């Protein structure tokens, strides 16, 4: 089994920055796709960004391109989400997700991922 633990959420003013972390433990693989989704109140969970562990490429939702950056630390089994120029509409619970399957493809759907963290709240005030 794989466990994902997120950290780094909080309250920030519009225009500010936050960095989220997600560490995988348990049965970890050499080839992952790990990503971030978010869910605002009353809305569906949506894709934010993901990274292919072995291939190294990353991809983003249009709404966060140029503001958010995903990165990874292989030795720590950790993926990071640097969020800059935050907007009130970025307010949501952010979830880390991972999968061993098709990790070298771009995976945008919730059901593409097998493992999920518990979520961390990000609140951006105007």
mmCIF file of C-alpha atoms in Angstrom:
data_model
loop_
_atom_site.group_PDB
_atom_site.id
_atom_site.type_symbol
_atom_site.label_atom_id
_atom_site.label_comp_id
_atom_site.label_asym_id
_atom_site.label_seq_id
_atom_site.Cartn_x
_atom_site.Cartn_y
_atom_site.Cartn_z
ATOM 1 C CA UNK A 1 0.000 0.000 0.000
ATOM 2 C CA UNK A 2 1.054 3.576 -0.646
ATOM 3 C CA UNK A 3 0.447 6.543 1.621
ATOM 4 C CA UNK A 4 0.556 10.151 0.484
ATOM 5 C CA UNK A 5 0.865 12.910 3.042
ATOM 6 C CA UNK A 6 0.446 16.556 2.075
ATOM 7 C CA UNK A 7 1.590 19.605 3.969
ATOM 8 C CA UNK A 8 2.016 23.316 3.442
ATOM 9 C CA UNK A 9 -1.488 24.660 3.054
ATOM 10 C CA UNK A 10 -2.696 27.773 4.804
ATOM 11 C CA UNK A 11 -4.112 31.263 4.484
ATOM 12 C CA UNK A 12 -2.461 33.804 2.213
ATOM 13 C CA UNK A 13 -3.399 37.141 0.692
ATOM 14 C CA UNK A 14 -4.015 37.505 -3.008
ATOM 15 C CA UNK A 15 -0.719 37.839 -4.850
ATOM 16 C CA UNK A 16 1.100 35.784 -2.268
ATOM 17 C CA UNK A 17 2.798 32.400 -2.471
ATOM 18 C CA UNK A 18 2.593 28.998 -0.851
ATOM 19 C CA UNK A 19 4.458 25.742 -1.328
ATOM 20 C CA UNK A 20 2.762 22.408 -0.862
ATOM 21 C CA UNK A 21 4.595 19.142 -0.313
ATOM 22 C CA UNK A 22 3.492 15.555 -0.798
ATOM 23 C CA UNK A 23 5.565 12.640 0.418
ATOM 24 C CA UNK A 24 4.934 9.059 -0.629
ATOM 25 C CA UNK A 25 5.668 6.153 1.683
ATOM 26 C CA UNK A 26 4.992 2.454 1.807
ATOM 27 C CA UNK A 27 5.308 0.489 -1.391
ATOM 28 C CA UNK A 28 6.828 3.093 -3.699
ATOM 29 C CA UNK A 29 7.654 2.572 -7.329
ATOM 30 C CA UNK A 30 10.527 3.630 -9.521
ATOM 31 C CA UNK A 31 8.133 5.044 -12.081
ATOM 32 C CA UNK A 32 5.272 7.223 -10.937
ATOM 33 C CA UNK A 33 3.048 9.944 -12.113
ATOM 34 C CA UNK A 34 2.298 12.286 -9.239
ATOM 35 C CA UNK A 35 -0.004 15.222 -9.419
ATOM 36 C CA UNK A 36 -2.176 17.738 -7.678
ATOM 37 C CA UNK A 37 -5.906 18.220 -7.872
ATOM 38 C CA UNK A 38 -8.088 20.725 -6.067
ATOM 39 C CA UNK A 39 -11.675 20.949 -4.988
ATOM 40 C CA UNK A 40 -13.490 24.142 -4.077
ATOM 41 C CA UNK A 41 -16.761 24.109 -2.118
ATOM 42 C CA UNK A 42 -19.643 23.054 -4.326
ATOM 43 C CA UNK A 43 -17.386 22.215 -7.243
ATOM 44 C CA UNK A 44 -15.935 19.066 -8.719
ATOM 45 C CA UNK A 45 -12.363 18.054 -8.105
ATOM 46 C CA UNK A 46 -10.188 19.402 -10.889
ATOM 47 C CA UNK A 47 -6.744 18.712 -12.247
ATOM 48 C CA UNK A 48 -4.022 21.233 -11.410
ATOM 49 C CA UNK A 49 -0.688 19.743 -12.471
ATOM 50 C CA UNK A 50 1.277 16.499 -12.628
ATOM 51 C CA UNK A 51 4.755 15.218 -13.272
ATOM 52 C CA UNK A 52 6.090 11.999 -14.731
ATOM 53 C CA UNK A 53 8.632 10.619 -12.293
ATOM 54 C CA UNK A 54 10.797 8.772 -14.796
ATOM 55 C CA UNK A 55 10.322 10.914 -17.900
ATOM 56 C CA UNK A 56 10.514 14.145 -15.921
ATOM 57 C CA UNK A 57 7.987 16.154 -17.912
ATOM 58 C CA UNK A 58 5.238 18.161 -16.236
ATOM 59 C CA UNK A 59 1.945 19.587 -17.414
ATOM 60 C CA UNK A 60 -0.558 22.087 -16.083
ATOM 61 C CA UNK A 61 -4.145 23.195 -16.195
ATOM 62 C CA UNK A 62 -4.529 26.417 -18.170
ATOM 63 C CA UNK A 63 -5.785 28.226 -15.071
ATOM 64 C CA UNK A 64 -2.452 27.846 -13.277
ATOM 65 C CA UNK A 65 0.093 27.965 -16.105
ATOM 66 C CA UNK A 66 2.782 30.524 -15.433
ATOM 67 C CA UNK A 67 1.885 30.767 -11.742
ATOM 68 C CA UNK A 68 2.298 27.235 -10.360
ATOM 69 C CA UNK A 69 5.318 24.974 -10.653
ATOM 70 C CA UNK A 70 5.531 21.282 -9.838
ATOM 71 C CA UNK A 71 8.845 19.686 -8.956
ATOM 72 C CA UNK A 72 10.110 16.489 -7.383
ATOM 73 C CA UNK A 73 12.815 15.108 -5.160
ATOM 74 C CA UNK A 74 13.381 11.495 -6.086
ATOM 75 C CA UNK A 75 15.472 10.717 -3.031
ATOM 76 C CA UNK A 76 12.720 11.915 -0.714
ATOM 77 C CA UNK A 77 9.803 10.511 -2.730
ATOM 78 C CA UNK A 78 8.369 13.993 -2.512
ATOM 79 C CA UNK A 79 6.617 16.236 -4.983
ATOM 80 C CA UNK A 80 6.231 19.973 -4.456
ATOM 81 C CA UNK A 81 3.755 22.529 -5.719
ATOM 82 C CA UNK A 82 5.035 26.082 -5.707
ATOM 83 C CA UNK A 83 2.096 28.453 -6.049
ATOM 84 C CA UNK A 84 2.787 32.082 -6.869
ATOM 85 C CA UNK A 85 0.537 35.031 -7.670
ATOM 86 C CA UNK A 86 -2.297 33.332 -5.855
ATOM 87 C CA UNK A 87 -5.849 34.436 -6.546
ATOM 88 C CA UNK A 88 -9.013 34.054 -4.466
ATOM 89 C CA UNK A 89 -10.266 31.543 -7.052
ATOM 90 C CA UNK A 90 -7.345 29.282 -6.132
ATOM 91 C CA UNK A 91 -9.019 28.690 -2.771
ATOM 92 C CA UNK A 92 -9.680 24.962 -2.429
ATOM 93 C CA UNK A 93 -8.618 21.766 -0.751
ATOM 94 C CA UNK A 94 -5.561 20.540 -2.617
ATOM 95 C CA UNK A 95 -5.032 16.813 -3.008
ATOM 96 C CA UNK A 96 -1.922 14.929 -3.963
ATOM 97 C CA UNK A 97 -2.412 11.902 -6.218
ATOM 98 C CA UNK A 98 -0.199 9.174 -7.616
ATOM 99 C CA UNK A 99 -0.247 6.228 -9.971
ATOM 100 C CA UNK A 100 2.187 3.661 -11.284
ATOM 101 C CA UNK A 101 0.210 3.071 -14.464
ATOM 102 C CA UNK A 102 0.821 4.916 -17.734
ATOM 103 C CA UNK A 103 3.089 7.271 -15.826
ATOM 104 C CA UNK A 104 4.798 8.477 -18.999
ATOM 105 C CA UNK A 105 1.518 9.768 -20.404
ATOM 106 C CA UNK A 106 -0.308 12.961 -19.519
ATOM 107 C CA UNK A 107 -2.960 12.002 -16.987
ATOM 108 C CA UNK A 108 -5.650 14.596 -16.353
ATOM 109 C CA UNK A 109 -8.501 12.600 -14.885
ATOM 110 C CA UNK A 110 -9.200 11.719 -11.277
ATOM 111 C CA UNK A 111 -9.675 8.084 -12.215
ATOM 112 C CA UNK A 112 -6.218 7.941 -13.742
ATOM 113 C CA UNK A 113 -4.790 8.011 -10.219
ATOM 114 C CA UNK A 114 -4.844 5.191 -7.693
ATOM 115 C CA UNK A 115 -3.570 6.819 -4.524
ATOM 116 C CA UNK A 116 -4.682 10.015 -2.813
ATOM 117 C CA UNK A 117 -3.613 12.127 0.106
ATOM 118 C CA UNK A 118 -5.963 13.511 2.718
ATOM 119 C CA UNK A 119 -5.925 17.026 1.304
ATOM 120 C CA UNK A 120 -4.663 20.351 2.569
ATOM 121 C CA UNK A 121 -6.646 23.591 2.656
ATOM 122 C CA UNK A 122 -5.436 26.611 0.717
ATOM 123 C CA UNK A 123 -7.323 29.849 1.314
ATOM 124 C CA UNK A 124 -6.534 33.018 -0.615
ATOM 125 C CA UNK A 125 -8.066 36.211 0.723
ATOM 126 C CA UNK A 126 -8.817 39.197 -1.469
#
